[in-house]
Structures are given as structure tokens and as C-alpha cells.
Amino acid sequence: MSTDLSRLSLNQETIKQWSLPELTEGCVKAGIGQVGLWRAPVQEYGVERAAQLVKDAGLTVTSLCRGGFLTAVDPGERARALEDNRAAVDEAAALSTDTLVLVSGGLPSGDKDLYAARERIADALAELGPYAQERGVRLAIEPLHPMFASDRCVVSTLSQALDLAERFPAEQVGVVVDAYHVWWDDQAPAQIARAGAGGRIHSFQLADWITPLPAGVLLGRGQLGDGSVDFRTMRRQVEATGFDGPIEVEIFNEGLWVRDGAEVLAEVASRYLEHAC
């Protein structure tokens, strides 16, 4: 079994019980040189302080999550969403990451028009893409499993994500290949190849699909190897496109959050080597 952790990135939410200093210290001790960060804890700690903390620890920030929620119809809500996303771009740039993950947003209350909602995302990307590119940041559309289409993300497949991204330069907009969200889609291999050919795989993330899903479903991601996803095959598909970037483990799971953080990190590293290498 491989012992190479050089491409592993630990997403902050996987060990949510750790503070940002604990995260950086734990990764350094474990020999993991990359982290994915989330806006709320970074803002709480202070963006500039966080940037200095990870820099001093010698860590690379592989992504910042999240921007998005761009489907509002109301002009005031739309303006606030755009303002928040510009702030997210600025935060990503301050953290020296080139990737801002976008969760596009669900249907507004009373709305049932998925097509129109996706068009509003495109309109927002037209404004945000150049802003991000000027600051060295790429926008990465993350398709979410269809169970989230109503309230969280009207972009459910890589095909839908690429249909949006390909309207813009790859330096501005690409996609996230998240195994948890796309493993079920028999079109995913072809769409991974399509994304790679266009240079649009901006992030590759891992979490396992386990059932039964918990109430609320959002926190139902499983530790690698506990569910149904064939990570090794998906990694081969992604790497066949030439992608050689970080592989980020992002697991939302309350069972992991009540455990000792160092123990969880060691398990993540072990499972990554066993199931994704």
C-alpha cells in the first residue's frame, strides 16, 4: 500500500472540533501539507491572521468554501449575494488559494423553474468571473446530489456544472469533482473527461456515501471506505485527464466531530491510502 500523503488535503470541516491553530498544528505533526478552509471559522479567527497562521505553518490552502447561493430573484437579495461572493473572492486571495468553491443555491421560495435558476447563476458568474480572475482566484462550481436541488444547489450533475462553466474562460470558472455528489451518475466518467479536456477540474474531493442517511441528510457523509464509492476508480478517471492537483477529503459527520481530532486525522490518512491510492 502506498505511503504517499503528498497530495492529500484535509478539509477543515472533516475535523470541525479543531480550532484553526489546532488544525494547522495537527496537519504539520501528521505530515499533511495542505488544507481546505471554510469562511465562517476563518472570519471568526480573522482572515489576515489565518493567512499568516497557515503560511507560518508551511501549509498550502487548496480551496476556500464557500461562495455561491446565486439564484435569488429579488434584486436586493441578488445584490447582497454578489457582494458576499466578491468578499469571498477577496478572502480566497488573502489566503493565497486559487480556488473558491461555489454552492450555487436552491430554488427561491415558491419558485419551481430550475432552468431559470441556473440562468441566474450564469448571470452572476458573468459578473464574478472577471473579478475573481483579476485576483488570481478561480470559481469552482460544485454540483450537489439531486436531493439538495430544492434548497441548496440546482446544479446536480457535472454536465450541468460544465454547461455553466463553459460559457466562461477556464481561468475564471471550472468545476469541483466531489465523489460524494457524483459517484451515482453513469455519465460522470464522460463528464470528468470533458472537464479535464477543458482544464476545468479545479478541485477533487472525497467523502463516502453511506446509508441510511441521517435526518437533515447534510451531515451524512461517510469516512472513506465505509460506503459505496469506488474512490480508486474515480481517481484514475480524474488523473487520466492530466489532473495532478490536491485530493481533498471533506466529510461532514457528527460521529467524527465528537472524537479526538488527532485520531480522526490519522484515520483519514490511513483510509485515504487504503481506498484512494
Coordinates of C-alpha atoms in Angstrom, one line a residue:
M1 CA 0.0 0.0 0.0
S2 CA 1.2 3.5 -0.8
T3 CA 2.5 5.8 1.9
D4 CA 2.4 8.9 -0.1
L5 CA 0.4 11.7 1.5
S6 CA 1.8 14.5 -0.6
R7 CA -1.4 15.2 -2.5
L8 CA -3.8 14.7 0.5
S9 CA -5.6 17.9 1.6
L10 CA -7.6 17.9 4.8
N11 CA -10.8 19.9 4.6
Q12 CA -11.4 21.9 7.8
E13 CA -14.9 20.6 8.2
T14 CA -13.7 17.0 8.5
I15 CA -12.3 17.8 12.0
K16 CA -14.7 20.6 12.8
Q17 CA -14.0 20.3 16.5
W18 CA -10.5 21.7 16.0
S19 CA -9.7 25.4 16.1
L20 CA -7.7 26.8 13.2
P21 CA -4.5 26.7 15.3
E22 CA -5.2 23.1 16.2
L23 CA -5.8 22.3 12.6
T24 CA -2.5 23.7 11.4
E25 CA -0.6 22.1 14.3
G26 CA -2.3 18.7 13.7
C27 CA -1.6 18.7 10.0
V28 CA 2.1 19.6 10.5
K29 CA 2.5 16.8 13.0
A30 CA 0.8 14.4 10.7
G31 CA 2.9 15.4 7.7
I32 CA 0.0 16.7 5.7
G33 CA 0.9 19.9 3.9
Q34 CA -2.5 21.0 2.5
V35 CA -5.8 22.2 3.9
G36 CA -9.2 23.3 2.6
L37 CA -10.7 26.1 4.7
W38 CA -14.2 27.4 5.3
R39 CA -15.2 31.1 5.5
A40 CA -17.0 31.2 8.9
P41 CA -14.2 29.9 11.1
V42 CA -11.6 31.8 9.1
Q43 CA -13.7 35.0 9.5
E44 CA -14.0 34.3 13.2
Y45 CA -10.3 33.9 13.6
G46 CA -9.5 36.8 11.3
V47 CA -8.7 36.4 7.6
E48 CA -5.3 38.1 7.8
R49 CA -4.4 36.2 11.0
A50 CA -5.5 32.9 9.4
A51 CA -3.4 33.6 6.3
Q52 CA -0.4 34.2 8.4
L53 CA -1.0 31.2 10.6
V54 CA -1.1 28.8 7.6
K55 CA 1.8 30.4 6.0
D56 CA 3.9 30.2 9.1
A57 CA 3.0 26.5 9.4
G58 CA 4.1 25.9 5.8
L59 CA 0.7 24.8 4.7
T60 CA -1.0 25.3 1.3
V61 CA -4.7 26.3 1.2
T62 CA -6.2 24.2 -1.6
S63 CA -9.6 25.8 -1.5
L64 CA -12.0 28.1 0.3
C65 CA -15.6 27.2 0.8
R66 CA -17.9 28.6 0.1
G67 CA -19.3 31.2 -2.3
G68 CA -22.4 30.8 -4.3
F69 CA -26.2 31.0 -3.5
L70 CA -26.7 32.9 -6.6
T71 CA -30.3 32.0 -7.5
A72 CA -32.3 34.8 -5.9
V73 CA -34.9 36.6 -7.9
D74 CA -35.3 39.7 -5.7
P75 CA -32.8 42.5 -6.9
G76 CA -31.8 43.3 -3.3
E77 CA -31.1 39.7 -2.5
R78 CA -29.1 39.3 -5.7
A79 CA -27.0 42.4 -5.0
R80 CA -26.2 41.1 -1.5
A81 CA -25.3 37.7 -2.9
L82 CA -22.9 39.3 -5.4
E83 CA -21.4 41.4 -2.7
D84 CA -20.8 38.4 -0.5
N85 CA -19.2 36.5 -3.3
R86 CA -16.9 39.3 -4.1
A87 CA -15.9 39.3 -0.4
A88 CA -15.3 35.5 -0.6
V89 CA -13.0 36.0 -3.6
D90 CA -11.1 38.6 -1.6
E91 CA -10.8 36.2 1.3
A92 CA -9.5 33.4 -1.0
A93 CA -6.9 35.7 -2.5
A94 CA -5.8 36.8 1.0
L95 CA -5.4 33.1 1.9
S96 CA -3.3 32.5 -1.2
T97 CA -5.7 29.9 -2.6
D98 CA -6.7 30.0 -6.2
T99 CA -10.0 28.1 -5.8
L100 CA -13.3 29.4 -4.4
V101 CA -15.9 26.6 -4.2
L102 CA -19.4 27.7 -5.2
V103 CA -22.6 26.0 -3.9
S104 CA -24.9 27.5 -6.4
G105 CA -28.1 27.8 -4.4
G106 CA -31.5 26.2 -4.4
L107 CA -34.9 27.3 -5.7
P108 CA -36.2 30.6 -4.2
S109 CA -39.4 30.2 -2.1
G110 CA -42.4 29.5 -4.3
D111 CA -40.2 29.0 -7.5
K112 CA -40.2 25.8 -9.5
D113 CA -38.2 26.8 -12.5
L114 CA -34.8 25.1 -12.4
Y115 CA -33.8 26.3 -15.8
A116 CA -34.3 30.0 -14.9
A117 CA -32.5 29.5 -11.6
R118 CA -29.5 28.1 -13.5
E119 CA -29.6 31.1 -15.8
R120 CA -29.4 33.5 -12.9
I121 CA -26.3 31.6 -11.8
A122 CA -24.8 32.2 -15.2
D123 CA -25.7 35.9 -15.0
A124 CA -23.9 36.1 -11.6
L125 CA -20.8 34.3 -13.0
A126 CA -20.6 36.8 -15.8
E127 CA -20.1 39.5 -13.1
L128 CA -18.0 37.5 -10.7
G129 CA -15.6 35.7 -13.1
P130 CA -13.6 38.7 -14.2
Y131 CA -13.5 40.0 -10.6
A132 CA -12.1 36.7 -9.5
Q133 CA -9.6 36.4 -12.3
E134 CA -8.2 39.8 -11.5
R135 CA -7.3 38.5 -8.0
G136 CA -5.9 35.2 -9.1
V137 CA -8.9 33.1 -8.0
R138 CA -10.9 30.6 -9.9
L139 CA -14.6 29.9 -9.3
A140 CA -15.3 26.2 -8.9
I141 CA -19.0 25.2 -9.4
E142 CA -19.7 22.2 -7.2
P143 CA -22.6 20.0 -8.4
L144 CA -24.5 18.5 -5.4
H145 CA -26.5 15.3 -5.3
P146 CA -30.1 15.9 -6.6
M147 CA -31.5 15.5 -3.1
F148 CA -30.2 19.1 -2.5
A149 CA -31.7 20.6 -5.6
S150 CA -34.6 22.3 -3.9
D151 CA -32.9 24.1 -1.0
R152 CA -29.1 24.1 -1.7
C153 CA -28.0 23.6 -5.2
V154 CA -29.9 23.5 -8.5
V155 CA -26.8 22.2 -10.2
S156 CA -26.9 18.4 -9.7
T157 CA -24.6 16.9 -12.3
L158 CA -21.2 17.6 -13.7
S159 CA -22.9 18.0 -17.1
Q160 CA -25.0 20.9 -15.7
A161 CA -22.0 22.4 -14.0
L162 CA -19.9 22.3 -17.2
D163 CA -22.8 23.7 -19.2
L164 CA -22.5 26.8 -17.0
A165 CA -18.7 26.9 -16.7
E166 CA -18.0 26.5 -20.4
R167 CA -19.7 29.9 -21.1
F168 CA -16.6 31.5 -19.4
P169 CA -12.8 31.1 -19.7
A170 CA -11.4 28.2 -17.8
E171 CA -9.2 30.6 -15.9
Q172 CA -12.4 32.1 -14.4
V173 CA -14.8 29.2 -13.9
G174 CA -14.4 25.4 -13.5
V175 CA -15.9 22.6 -11.5
V176 CA -15.5 20.6 -8.4
V177 CA -15.5 16.8 -8.8
D178 CA -16.8 15.6 -5.5
A179 CA -17.0 11.9 -5.3
Y180 CA -19.8 12.0 -2.7
H181 CA -22.1 14.0 -5.0
V182 CA -21.4 12.4 -8.4
W183 CA -20.5 8.8 -7.7
W184 CA -24.0 7.6 -8.7
D185 CA -24.1 9.3 -12.1
D186 CA -23.3 6.9 -15.0
Q187 CA -22.4 10.0 -17.1
A188 CA -19.8 11.1 -14.6
P189 CA -16.8 9.4 -16.3
A190 CA -17.5 11.1 -19.6
Q191 CA -18.1 14.5 -17.9
I192 CA -14.9 14.1 -15.9
A193 CA -13.1 13.6 -19.2
R194 CA -14.9 16.7 -20.6
A195 CA -13.9 18.8 -17.7
G196 CA -10.3 17.7 -17.8
A197 CA -10.1 18.3 -21.6
G198 CA -11.1 21.9 -20.9
G199 CA -8.8 22.4 -18.0
R200 CA -11.8 22.9 -15.7
I201 CA -11.2 20.4 -12.8
H202 CA -10.4 23.0 -10.2
S203 CA -11.0 20.7 -7.2
F204 CA -11.2 17.0 -6.5
Q205 CA -12.9 16.0 -3.2
L206 CA -13.6 12.7 -1.4
A207 CA -16.2 11.5 1.0
D208 CA -18.1 8.3 1.1
W209 CA -21.9 7.6 0.6
I210 CA -23.4 5.7 3.5
T211 CA -27.0 4.8 4.2
P212 CA -29.3 5.2 5.9
L213 CA -29.0 9.0 5.7
P214 CA -29.4 10.9 8.9
A215 CA -32.2 13.4 9.5
G216 CA -31.4 16.5 7.5
V217 CA -29.1 14.5 5.2
L218 CA -26.4 17.2 5.1
L219 CA -24.2 15.5 7.7
G220 CA -24.4 12.1 6.1
R221 CA -21.0 11.9 4.6
G222 CA -19.0 8.8 5.5
Q223 CA -15.4 8.1 6.3
L224 CA -13.6 6.8 3.3
G225 CA -14.2 3.0 2.9
D226 CA -17.4 3.0 4.9
G227 CA -19.8 3.3 2.0
S228 CA -20.4 2.7 -1.7
V229 CA -17.9 5.0 -3.6
D230 CA -15.1 3.5 -5.6
F231 CA -12.5 6.2 -5.0
R232 CA -9.7 4.5 -6.7
T233 CA -11.5 4.2 -10.0
M234 CA -12.7 7.8 -9.8
R235 CA -9.2 9.0 -9.1
R236 CA -7.9 7.1 -12.1
Q237 CA -10.6 8.8 -14.2
V238 CA -9.7 12.2 -12.9
E239 CA -5.9 11.7 -13.3
A240 CA -6.4 10.4 -16.9
T241 CA -7.3 13.9 -17.8
G242 CA -3.9 15.2 -16.6
F243 CA -5.1 16.4 -13.2
D244 CA -2.3 16.1 -10.7
G245 CA -3.6 18.6 -8.0
P246 CA -4.6 18.1 -4.4
I247 CA -7.1 15.5 -3.3
E248 CA -9.2 17.0 -0.6
V249 CA -11.1 14.9 2.0
E250 CA -14.2 16.7 3.1
I251 CA -16.5 14.8 5.4
F252 CA -19.5 16.3 7.3
N253 CA -20.2 13.7 10.0
E254 CA -21.2 14.3 13.6
G255 CA -19.7 11.0 14.6
L256 CA -16.2 12.2 13.6
W257 CA -16.7 15.6 15.3
V258 CA -17.1 14.1 18.7
R259 CA -13.9 12.1 18.5
D260 CA -10.3 13.1 19.2
G261 CA -9.1 15.2 16.3
A262 CA -5.7 13.6 16.0
E263 CA -7.3 10.2 16.0
V264 CA -9.6 11.2 13.2
L265 CA -6.8 12.7 11.2
A266 CA -4.7 9.5 11.5
E267 CA -7.8 7.6 10.3
V268 CA -8.4 9.9 7.4
A269 CA -4.8 9.5 6.2
S270 CA -4.9 5.7 6.6
R271 CA -8.3 5.4 4.8
Y272 CA -7.0 7.7 2.0
L273 CA -4.0 5.5 1.4
E274 CA -6.1 2.3 1.6
H275 CA -9.0 3.4 -0.6
A276 CA -7.9 6.2 -2.8
C277 CA -4.3 5.4 -3.8

